[in-house]
XYZ file of C-alpha atoms in Angstrom:
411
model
C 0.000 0.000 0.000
C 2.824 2.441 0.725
C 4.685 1.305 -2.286
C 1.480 1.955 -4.460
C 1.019 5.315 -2.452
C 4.490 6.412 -3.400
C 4.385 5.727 -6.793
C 1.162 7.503 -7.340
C 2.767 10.765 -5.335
C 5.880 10.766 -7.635
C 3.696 10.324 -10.925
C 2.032 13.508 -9.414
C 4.418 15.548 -8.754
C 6.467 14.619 -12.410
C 2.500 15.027 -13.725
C 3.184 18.879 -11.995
C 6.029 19.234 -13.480
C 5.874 18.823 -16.421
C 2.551 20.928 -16.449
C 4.091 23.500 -15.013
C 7.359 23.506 -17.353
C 5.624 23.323 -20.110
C 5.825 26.023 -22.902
C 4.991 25.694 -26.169
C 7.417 26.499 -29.171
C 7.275 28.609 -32.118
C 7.830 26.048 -35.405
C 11.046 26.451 -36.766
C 12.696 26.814 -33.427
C 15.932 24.781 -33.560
C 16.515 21.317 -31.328
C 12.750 22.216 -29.963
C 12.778 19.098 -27.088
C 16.171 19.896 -25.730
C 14.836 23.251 -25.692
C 11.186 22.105 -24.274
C 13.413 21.120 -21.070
C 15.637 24.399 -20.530
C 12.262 26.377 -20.741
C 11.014 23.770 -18.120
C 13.167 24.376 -15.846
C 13.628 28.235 -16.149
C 9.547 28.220 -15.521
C 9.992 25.939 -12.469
C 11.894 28.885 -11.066
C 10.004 31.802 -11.939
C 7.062 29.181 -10.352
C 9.394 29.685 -7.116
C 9.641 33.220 -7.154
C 5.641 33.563 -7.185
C 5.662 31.401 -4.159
C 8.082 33.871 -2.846
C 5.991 36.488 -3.551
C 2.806 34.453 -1.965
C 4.795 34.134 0.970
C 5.613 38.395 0.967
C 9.421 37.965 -0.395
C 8.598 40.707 -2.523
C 7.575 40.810 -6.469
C 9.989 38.338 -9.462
C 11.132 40.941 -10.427
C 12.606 42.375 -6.944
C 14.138 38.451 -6.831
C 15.459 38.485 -10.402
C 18.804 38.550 -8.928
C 19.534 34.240 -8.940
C 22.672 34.333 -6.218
C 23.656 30.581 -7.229
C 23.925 32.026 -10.806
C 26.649 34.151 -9.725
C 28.917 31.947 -7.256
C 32.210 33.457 -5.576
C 34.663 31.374 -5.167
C 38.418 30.949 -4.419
C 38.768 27.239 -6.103
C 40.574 27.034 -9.142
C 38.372 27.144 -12.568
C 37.156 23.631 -13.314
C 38.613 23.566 -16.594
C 41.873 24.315 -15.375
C 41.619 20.507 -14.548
C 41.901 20.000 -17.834
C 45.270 20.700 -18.386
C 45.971 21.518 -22.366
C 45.730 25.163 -21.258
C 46.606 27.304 -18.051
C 43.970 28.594 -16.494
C 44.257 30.822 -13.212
C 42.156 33.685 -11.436
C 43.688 36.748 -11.346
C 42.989 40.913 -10.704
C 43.282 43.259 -13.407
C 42.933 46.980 -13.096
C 40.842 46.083 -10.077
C 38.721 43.403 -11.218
C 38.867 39.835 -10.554
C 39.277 38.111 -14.067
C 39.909 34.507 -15.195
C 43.335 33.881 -17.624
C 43.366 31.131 -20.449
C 46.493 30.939 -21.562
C 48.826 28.561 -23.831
C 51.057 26.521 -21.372
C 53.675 27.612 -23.722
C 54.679 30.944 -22.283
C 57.784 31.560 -24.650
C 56.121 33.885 -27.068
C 53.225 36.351 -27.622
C 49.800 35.744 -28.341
C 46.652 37.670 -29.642
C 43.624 38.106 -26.842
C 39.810 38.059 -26.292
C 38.474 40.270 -23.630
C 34.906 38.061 -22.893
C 32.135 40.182 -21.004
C 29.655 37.867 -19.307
C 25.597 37.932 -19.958
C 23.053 38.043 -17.261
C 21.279 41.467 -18.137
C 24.058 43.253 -15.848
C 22.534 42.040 -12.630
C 23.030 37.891 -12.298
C 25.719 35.646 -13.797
C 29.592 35.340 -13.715
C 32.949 34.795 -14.872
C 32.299 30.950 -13.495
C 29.684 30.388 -15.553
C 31.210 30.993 -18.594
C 34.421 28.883 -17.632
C 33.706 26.898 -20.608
C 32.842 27.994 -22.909
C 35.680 30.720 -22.764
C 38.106 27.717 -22.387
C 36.362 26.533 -26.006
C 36.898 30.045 -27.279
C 40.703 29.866 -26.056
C 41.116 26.794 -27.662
C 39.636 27.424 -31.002
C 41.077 30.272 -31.869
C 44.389 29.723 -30.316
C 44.125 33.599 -27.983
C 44.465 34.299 -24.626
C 40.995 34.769 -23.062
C 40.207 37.213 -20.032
C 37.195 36.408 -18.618
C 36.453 39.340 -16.916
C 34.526 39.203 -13.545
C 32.697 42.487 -13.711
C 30.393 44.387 -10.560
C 27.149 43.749 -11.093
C 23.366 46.119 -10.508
C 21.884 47.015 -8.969
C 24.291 47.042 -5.976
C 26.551 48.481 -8.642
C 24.909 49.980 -11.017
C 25.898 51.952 -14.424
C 28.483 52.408 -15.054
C 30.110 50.787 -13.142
C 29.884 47.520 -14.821
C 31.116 49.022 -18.459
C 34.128 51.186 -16.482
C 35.091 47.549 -15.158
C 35.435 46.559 -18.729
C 36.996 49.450 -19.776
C 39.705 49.739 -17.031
C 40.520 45.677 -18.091
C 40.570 46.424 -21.898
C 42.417 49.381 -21.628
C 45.276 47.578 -19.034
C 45.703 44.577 -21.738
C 46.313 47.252 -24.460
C 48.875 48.389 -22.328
C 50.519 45.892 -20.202
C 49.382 42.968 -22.099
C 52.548 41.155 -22.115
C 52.488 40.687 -18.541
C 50.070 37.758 -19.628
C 51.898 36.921 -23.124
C 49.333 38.761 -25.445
C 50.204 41.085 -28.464
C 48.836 44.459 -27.533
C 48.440 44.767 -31.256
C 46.584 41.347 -31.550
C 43.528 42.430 -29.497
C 39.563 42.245 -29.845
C 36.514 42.536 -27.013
C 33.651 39.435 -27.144
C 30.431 39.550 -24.908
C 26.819 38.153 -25.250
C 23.903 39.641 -24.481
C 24.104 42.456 -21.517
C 28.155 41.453 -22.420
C 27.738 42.084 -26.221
C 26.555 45.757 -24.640
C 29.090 46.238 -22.664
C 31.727 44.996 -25.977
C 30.124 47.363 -27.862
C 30.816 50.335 -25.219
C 34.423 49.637 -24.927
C 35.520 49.136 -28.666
C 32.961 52.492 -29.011
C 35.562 54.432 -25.621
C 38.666 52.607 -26.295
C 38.468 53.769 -30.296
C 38.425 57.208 -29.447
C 41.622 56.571 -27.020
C 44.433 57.903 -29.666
C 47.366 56.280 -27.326
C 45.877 52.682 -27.249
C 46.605 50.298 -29.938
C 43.688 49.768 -32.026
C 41.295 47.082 -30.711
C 41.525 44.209 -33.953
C 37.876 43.145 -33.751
C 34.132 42.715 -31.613
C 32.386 40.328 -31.270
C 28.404 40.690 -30.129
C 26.459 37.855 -29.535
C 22.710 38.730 -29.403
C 23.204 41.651 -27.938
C 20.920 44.372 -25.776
C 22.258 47.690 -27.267
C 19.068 50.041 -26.027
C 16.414 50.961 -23.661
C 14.461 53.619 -25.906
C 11.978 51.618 -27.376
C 11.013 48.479 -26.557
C 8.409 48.243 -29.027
C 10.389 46.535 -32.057
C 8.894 44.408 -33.932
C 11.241 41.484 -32.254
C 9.513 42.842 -28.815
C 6.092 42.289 -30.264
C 6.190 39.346 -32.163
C 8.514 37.308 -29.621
C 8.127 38.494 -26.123
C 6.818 35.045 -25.020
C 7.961 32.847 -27.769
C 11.347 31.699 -26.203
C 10.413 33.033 -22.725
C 14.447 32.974 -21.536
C 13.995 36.526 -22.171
C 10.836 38.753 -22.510
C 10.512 42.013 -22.637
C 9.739 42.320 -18.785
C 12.429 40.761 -17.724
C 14.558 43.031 -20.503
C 12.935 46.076 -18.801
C 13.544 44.932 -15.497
C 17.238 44.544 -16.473
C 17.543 48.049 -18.039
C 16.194 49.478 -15.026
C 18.286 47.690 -12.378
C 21.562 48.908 -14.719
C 20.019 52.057 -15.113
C 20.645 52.668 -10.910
C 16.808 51.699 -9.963
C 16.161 50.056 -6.253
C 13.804 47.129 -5.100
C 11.628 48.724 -3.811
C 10.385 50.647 -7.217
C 11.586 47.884 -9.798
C 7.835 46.687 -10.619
C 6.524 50.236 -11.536
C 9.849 51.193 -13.477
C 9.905 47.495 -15.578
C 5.757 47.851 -16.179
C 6.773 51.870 -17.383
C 9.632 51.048 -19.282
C 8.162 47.706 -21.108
C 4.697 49.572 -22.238
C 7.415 52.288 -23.145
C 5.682 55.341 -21.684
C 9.591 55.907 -19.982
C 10.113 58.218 -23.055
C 8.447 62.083 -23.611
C 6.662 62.506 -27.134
C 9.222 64.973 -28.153
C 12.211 62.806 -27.612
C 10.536 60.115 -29.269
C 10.628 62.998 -32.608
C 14.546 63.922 -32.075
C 17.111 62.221 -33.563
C 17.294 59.648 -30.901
C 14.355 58.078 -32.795
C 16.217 57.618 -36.097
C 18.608 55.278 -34.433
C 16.027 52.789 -33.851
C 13.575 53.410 -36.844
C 12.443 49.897 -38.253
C 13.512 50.900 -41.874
C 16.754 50.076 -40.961
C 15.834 46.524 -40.431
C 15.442 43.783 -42.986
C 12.251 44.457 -45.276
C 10.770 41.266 -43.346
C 10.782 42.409 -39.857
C 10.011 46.239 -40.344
C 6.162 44.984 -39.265
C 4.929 43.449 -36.766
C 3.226 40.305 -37.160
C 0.785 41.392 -34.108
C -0.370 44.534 -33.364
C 1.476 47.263 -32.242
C 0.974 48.457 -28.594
C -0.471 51.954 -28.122
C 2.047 54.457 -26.596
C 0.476 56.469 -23.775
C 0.705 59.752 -23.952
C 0.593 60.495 -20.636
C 4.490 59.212 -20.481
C 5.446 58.758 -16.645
C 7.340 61.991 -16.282
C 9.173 61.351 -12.735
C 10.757 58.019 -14.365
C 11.960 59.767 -17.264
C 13.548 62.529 -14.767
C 15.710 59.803 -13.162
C 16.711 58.323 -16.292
C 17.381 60.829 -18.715
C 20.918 61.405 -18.263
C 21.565 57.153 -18.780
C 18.783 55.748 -21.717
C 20.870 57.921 -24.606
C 23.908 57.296 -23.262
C 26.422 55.810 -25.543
C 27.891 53.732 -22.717
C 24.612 52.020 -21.864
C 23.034 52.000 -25.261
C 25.871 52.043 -27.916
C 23.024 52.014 -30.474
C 22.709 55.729 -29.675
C 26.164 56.785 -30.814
C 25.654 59.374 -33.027
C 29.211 58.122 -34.473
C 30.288 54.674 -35.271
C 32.744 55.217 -37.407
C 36.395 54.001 -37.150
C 35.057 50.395 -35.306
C 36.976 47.803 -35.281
C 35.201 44.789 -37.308
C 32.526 43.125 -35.970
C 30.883 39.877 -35.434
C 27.375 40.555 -34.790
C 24.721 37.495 -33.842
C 21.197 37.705 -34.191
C 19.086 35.342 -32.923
C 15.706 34.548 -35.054
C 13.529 33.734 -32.024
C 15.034 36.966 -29.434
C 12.852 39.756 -28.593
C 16.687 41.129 -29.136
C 17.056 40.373 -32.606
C 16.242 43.895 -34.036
C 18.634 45.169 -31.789
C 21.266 43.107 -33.128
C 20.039 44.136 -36.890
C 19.390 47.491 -35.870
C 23.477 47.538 -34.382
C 24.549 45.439 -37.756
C 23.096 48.003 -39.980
C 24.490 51.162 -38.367
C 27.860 50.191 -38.202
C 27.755 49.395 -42.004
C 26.326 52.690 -42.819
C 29.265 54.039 -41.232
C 31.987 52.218 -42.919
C 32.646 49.619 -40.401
C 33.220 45.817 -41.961
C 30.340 43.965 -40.397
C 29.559 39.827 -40.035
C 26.097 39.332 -39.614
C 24.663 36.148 -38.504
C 21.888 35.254 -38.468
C 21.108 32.355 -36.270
C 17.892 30.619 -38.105
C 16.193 28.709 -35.661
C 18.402 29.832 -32.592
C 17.320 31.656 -29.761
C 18.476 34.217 -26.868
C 21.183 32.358 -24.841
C 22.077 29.705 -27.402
C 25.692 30.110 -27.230
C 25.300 29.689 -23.338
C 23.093 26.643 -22.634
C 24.975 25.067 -25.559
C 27.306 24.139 -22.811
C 24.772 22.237 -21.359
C 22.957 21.030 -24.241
C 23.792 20.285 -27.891
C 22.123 23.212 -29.558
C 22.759 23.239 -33.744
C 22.053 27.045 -33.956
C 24.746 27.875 -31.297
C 27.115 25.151 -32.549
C 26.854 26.934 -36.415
C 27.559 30.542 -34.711
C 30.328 29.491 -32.832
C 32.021 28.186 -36.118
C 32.042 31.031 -37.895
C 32.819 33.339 -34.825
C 36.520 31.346 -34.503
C 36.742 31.200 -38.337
C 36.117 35.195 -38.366
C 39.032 35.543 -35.464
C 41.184 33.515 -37.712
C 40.929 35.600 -39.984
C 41.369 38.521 -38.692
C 44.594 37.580 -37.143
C 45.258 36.438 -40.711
C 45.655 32.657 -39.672
């Protein structure tokens, strides 16, 4: 009877499970079961932070921050345990870092600086361990793996004057870790391909530095004025690893926001009523028109939300001075020109994607040689959970991101 009793409690609670993990899949969507689980368990979690909130922990978003996503430790790397390359935590400038480097110490080498994902506010240097120890091997660099501060207990810009202050010391002092100062490009993904974006966009306009060689921007989150694109629209809950709240919760958290208002800025911010009419006319507008995307995606599939006029004037007031910064949102530059190369990822199923077009396109306008990829079938994270699972759309990307370093160190 217990037996039976048992059994009939764990068919329930897999039953639950399941239920509860289930999303369904836009068709087309690469390696759709693997993916069915990953989605599974990132709703089992937001199903925890509800409970939290039930239980008056506060709101999801006021628990977005996932601590064992961003664990501190003194322990070597774990793939330093697998011994083709040395791997060791250091400081640079500062900031606690992780080195890949060639065990063969008798020359110099060309370098990655990698900026994390995790929207700014969760993830780490750990997480990406590696992947970044693929990277190093694949396209024969040195990787730093830099350890940024994270919002909102350190919010911008601190994060991007992290990455800065480690970019700026390998252009300099790179041969303290065997790297050609001449040999050097930034990498991130995501909130990292931002923060890539911001230092090749401050280090370019450093005359004394050598020359960043390349960027490369996996699906990346380049601004907070209007997150209404089509991609916003059409795929907020498609691939729910990112929606547009979440997105909006992440902006504000970077953008210096605390707990205690983080549901009324992320509800502000995601219907987009952060932004006055009249700034939505200037030429901050032009930078995100949907002419400069592909023909395909300048329209929505679904309707377009309705703006409110009445735009919520005290947020506004406390972000001003951040949302058109070229630091947080590189896609407001007004000048891209003289960037180093770039690889640029776009995801098709990302509420990002038109960001990454939108980035893409700009650069080109301005002269810059631009890679675009376009990841058919892949989704927001890809390059991330393909770690953990076989993903084809991540595993073509990755390809032609160490072919594209190979070739611009002319290998």
């Amino acid at each position: 009877m217990f037996l039976q009793g048992l059994v009939t409690v764990i068919t329930l609670t897999i039953l639950g499970v399941a239920i509860i993990g289930y999303h369904p899949l836009p068709t087309g969507l690469e390696n759709p079961i693997k993916v069915q689980v990953a989605m599974g368990i990132l709703k089992l979690l937001r199903a925890v932070r509800t409970v939290q909130e039930y239980l008056g922990y506060g709101s999801p978003y006021q628990n977005v921050k996932l601590h064992f996503l961003t664990p501190k430790t003194d322990d070597p790397p774990k793939s330093a345990a697998i011994g083709d390359l040395k791997v060791t935590r250091d400081t640079i400038a500062g900031v606690p870092v992780i080195v890949y480097q060639p065990k063969d110490n008798s020359g110099l080498y060309p370098a990655i600086v990698y900026f994390h994902g995790g929207g700014w506010v969760t993830c780490s240097a750990d997480m990406y361990d590696t992947l970044m120890h693929e990277y190093a091997v694949k396209t024969g660099t040195v990787i730093i793996n830099v350890d940024y501060r994270l919002a909102p207990e350190h919010p911008f810009p601190t994060p991007v004057q992290d990455c800065i202050d480690v970019t700026r010391f390998i252009l300099q002092h790179g041969a303290k870790y065997n790297i050609d100062v001449t040999k050097v490009g930034v990498a991130g993904d995501s909130a990292g391909g931002n923060l890539a974006a911001s230092v090749a966009l401050k280090l370019t306009r450093e005359p004394d530095l050598p020359r960043l060689l390349f960027q490369i921007i996996h699906y990346p989150a380049m601004q907070a004025f209007d997150l209404h694109l089509p991609s916003y629209i059409d795929l907020n809950q498609s691939v729910p690893i990112l929606t547009q709240d979440q997105m909006a919760a992440f902006y504000a958290y970077y953008m210096g926001v605390n707990r205690e208002n983080i549901d009324h800025f992320t509800t502000v911010i995601s219907e987009n009523r952060h932004i006055p009419a009249d700034v939505r006319k200037s030429k901050l507008a032009s930078f995100v028109d949907v002419k400069l995307l592909p023909p395909q995606y300048q329209t929505p599939k679904n309707p377009r939300p309705t703006i409110h006029s009445d735009y919520d004037a005290q947020v506004y007031a406390q972000i001003k001075d951040i949302v058109a910064d070229p630091l947080f949102s590189p896609l407001m530059a007004p000048d891209l020109t003289g960037l180093p190369p770039a690889f640029v990822q776009v995801c098709e199923f990302d509420v990002l994607r038109d960001d990454g077009f939108l980035y893409a396109r700009r650069l080109q306008d301005a002269g810059v040689q631009v890679k675009l990829h376009f990841g058919k079938g892949g989704f927001h994270g890809d390059i991330i959970i393909y770690i953990f699972v076989q993903l084809n759309s991540a595993e073509s990307c990755l390809s032609e991101v160490y072919s594209f370093v190979k070739d611009r160190l002319g290998k």
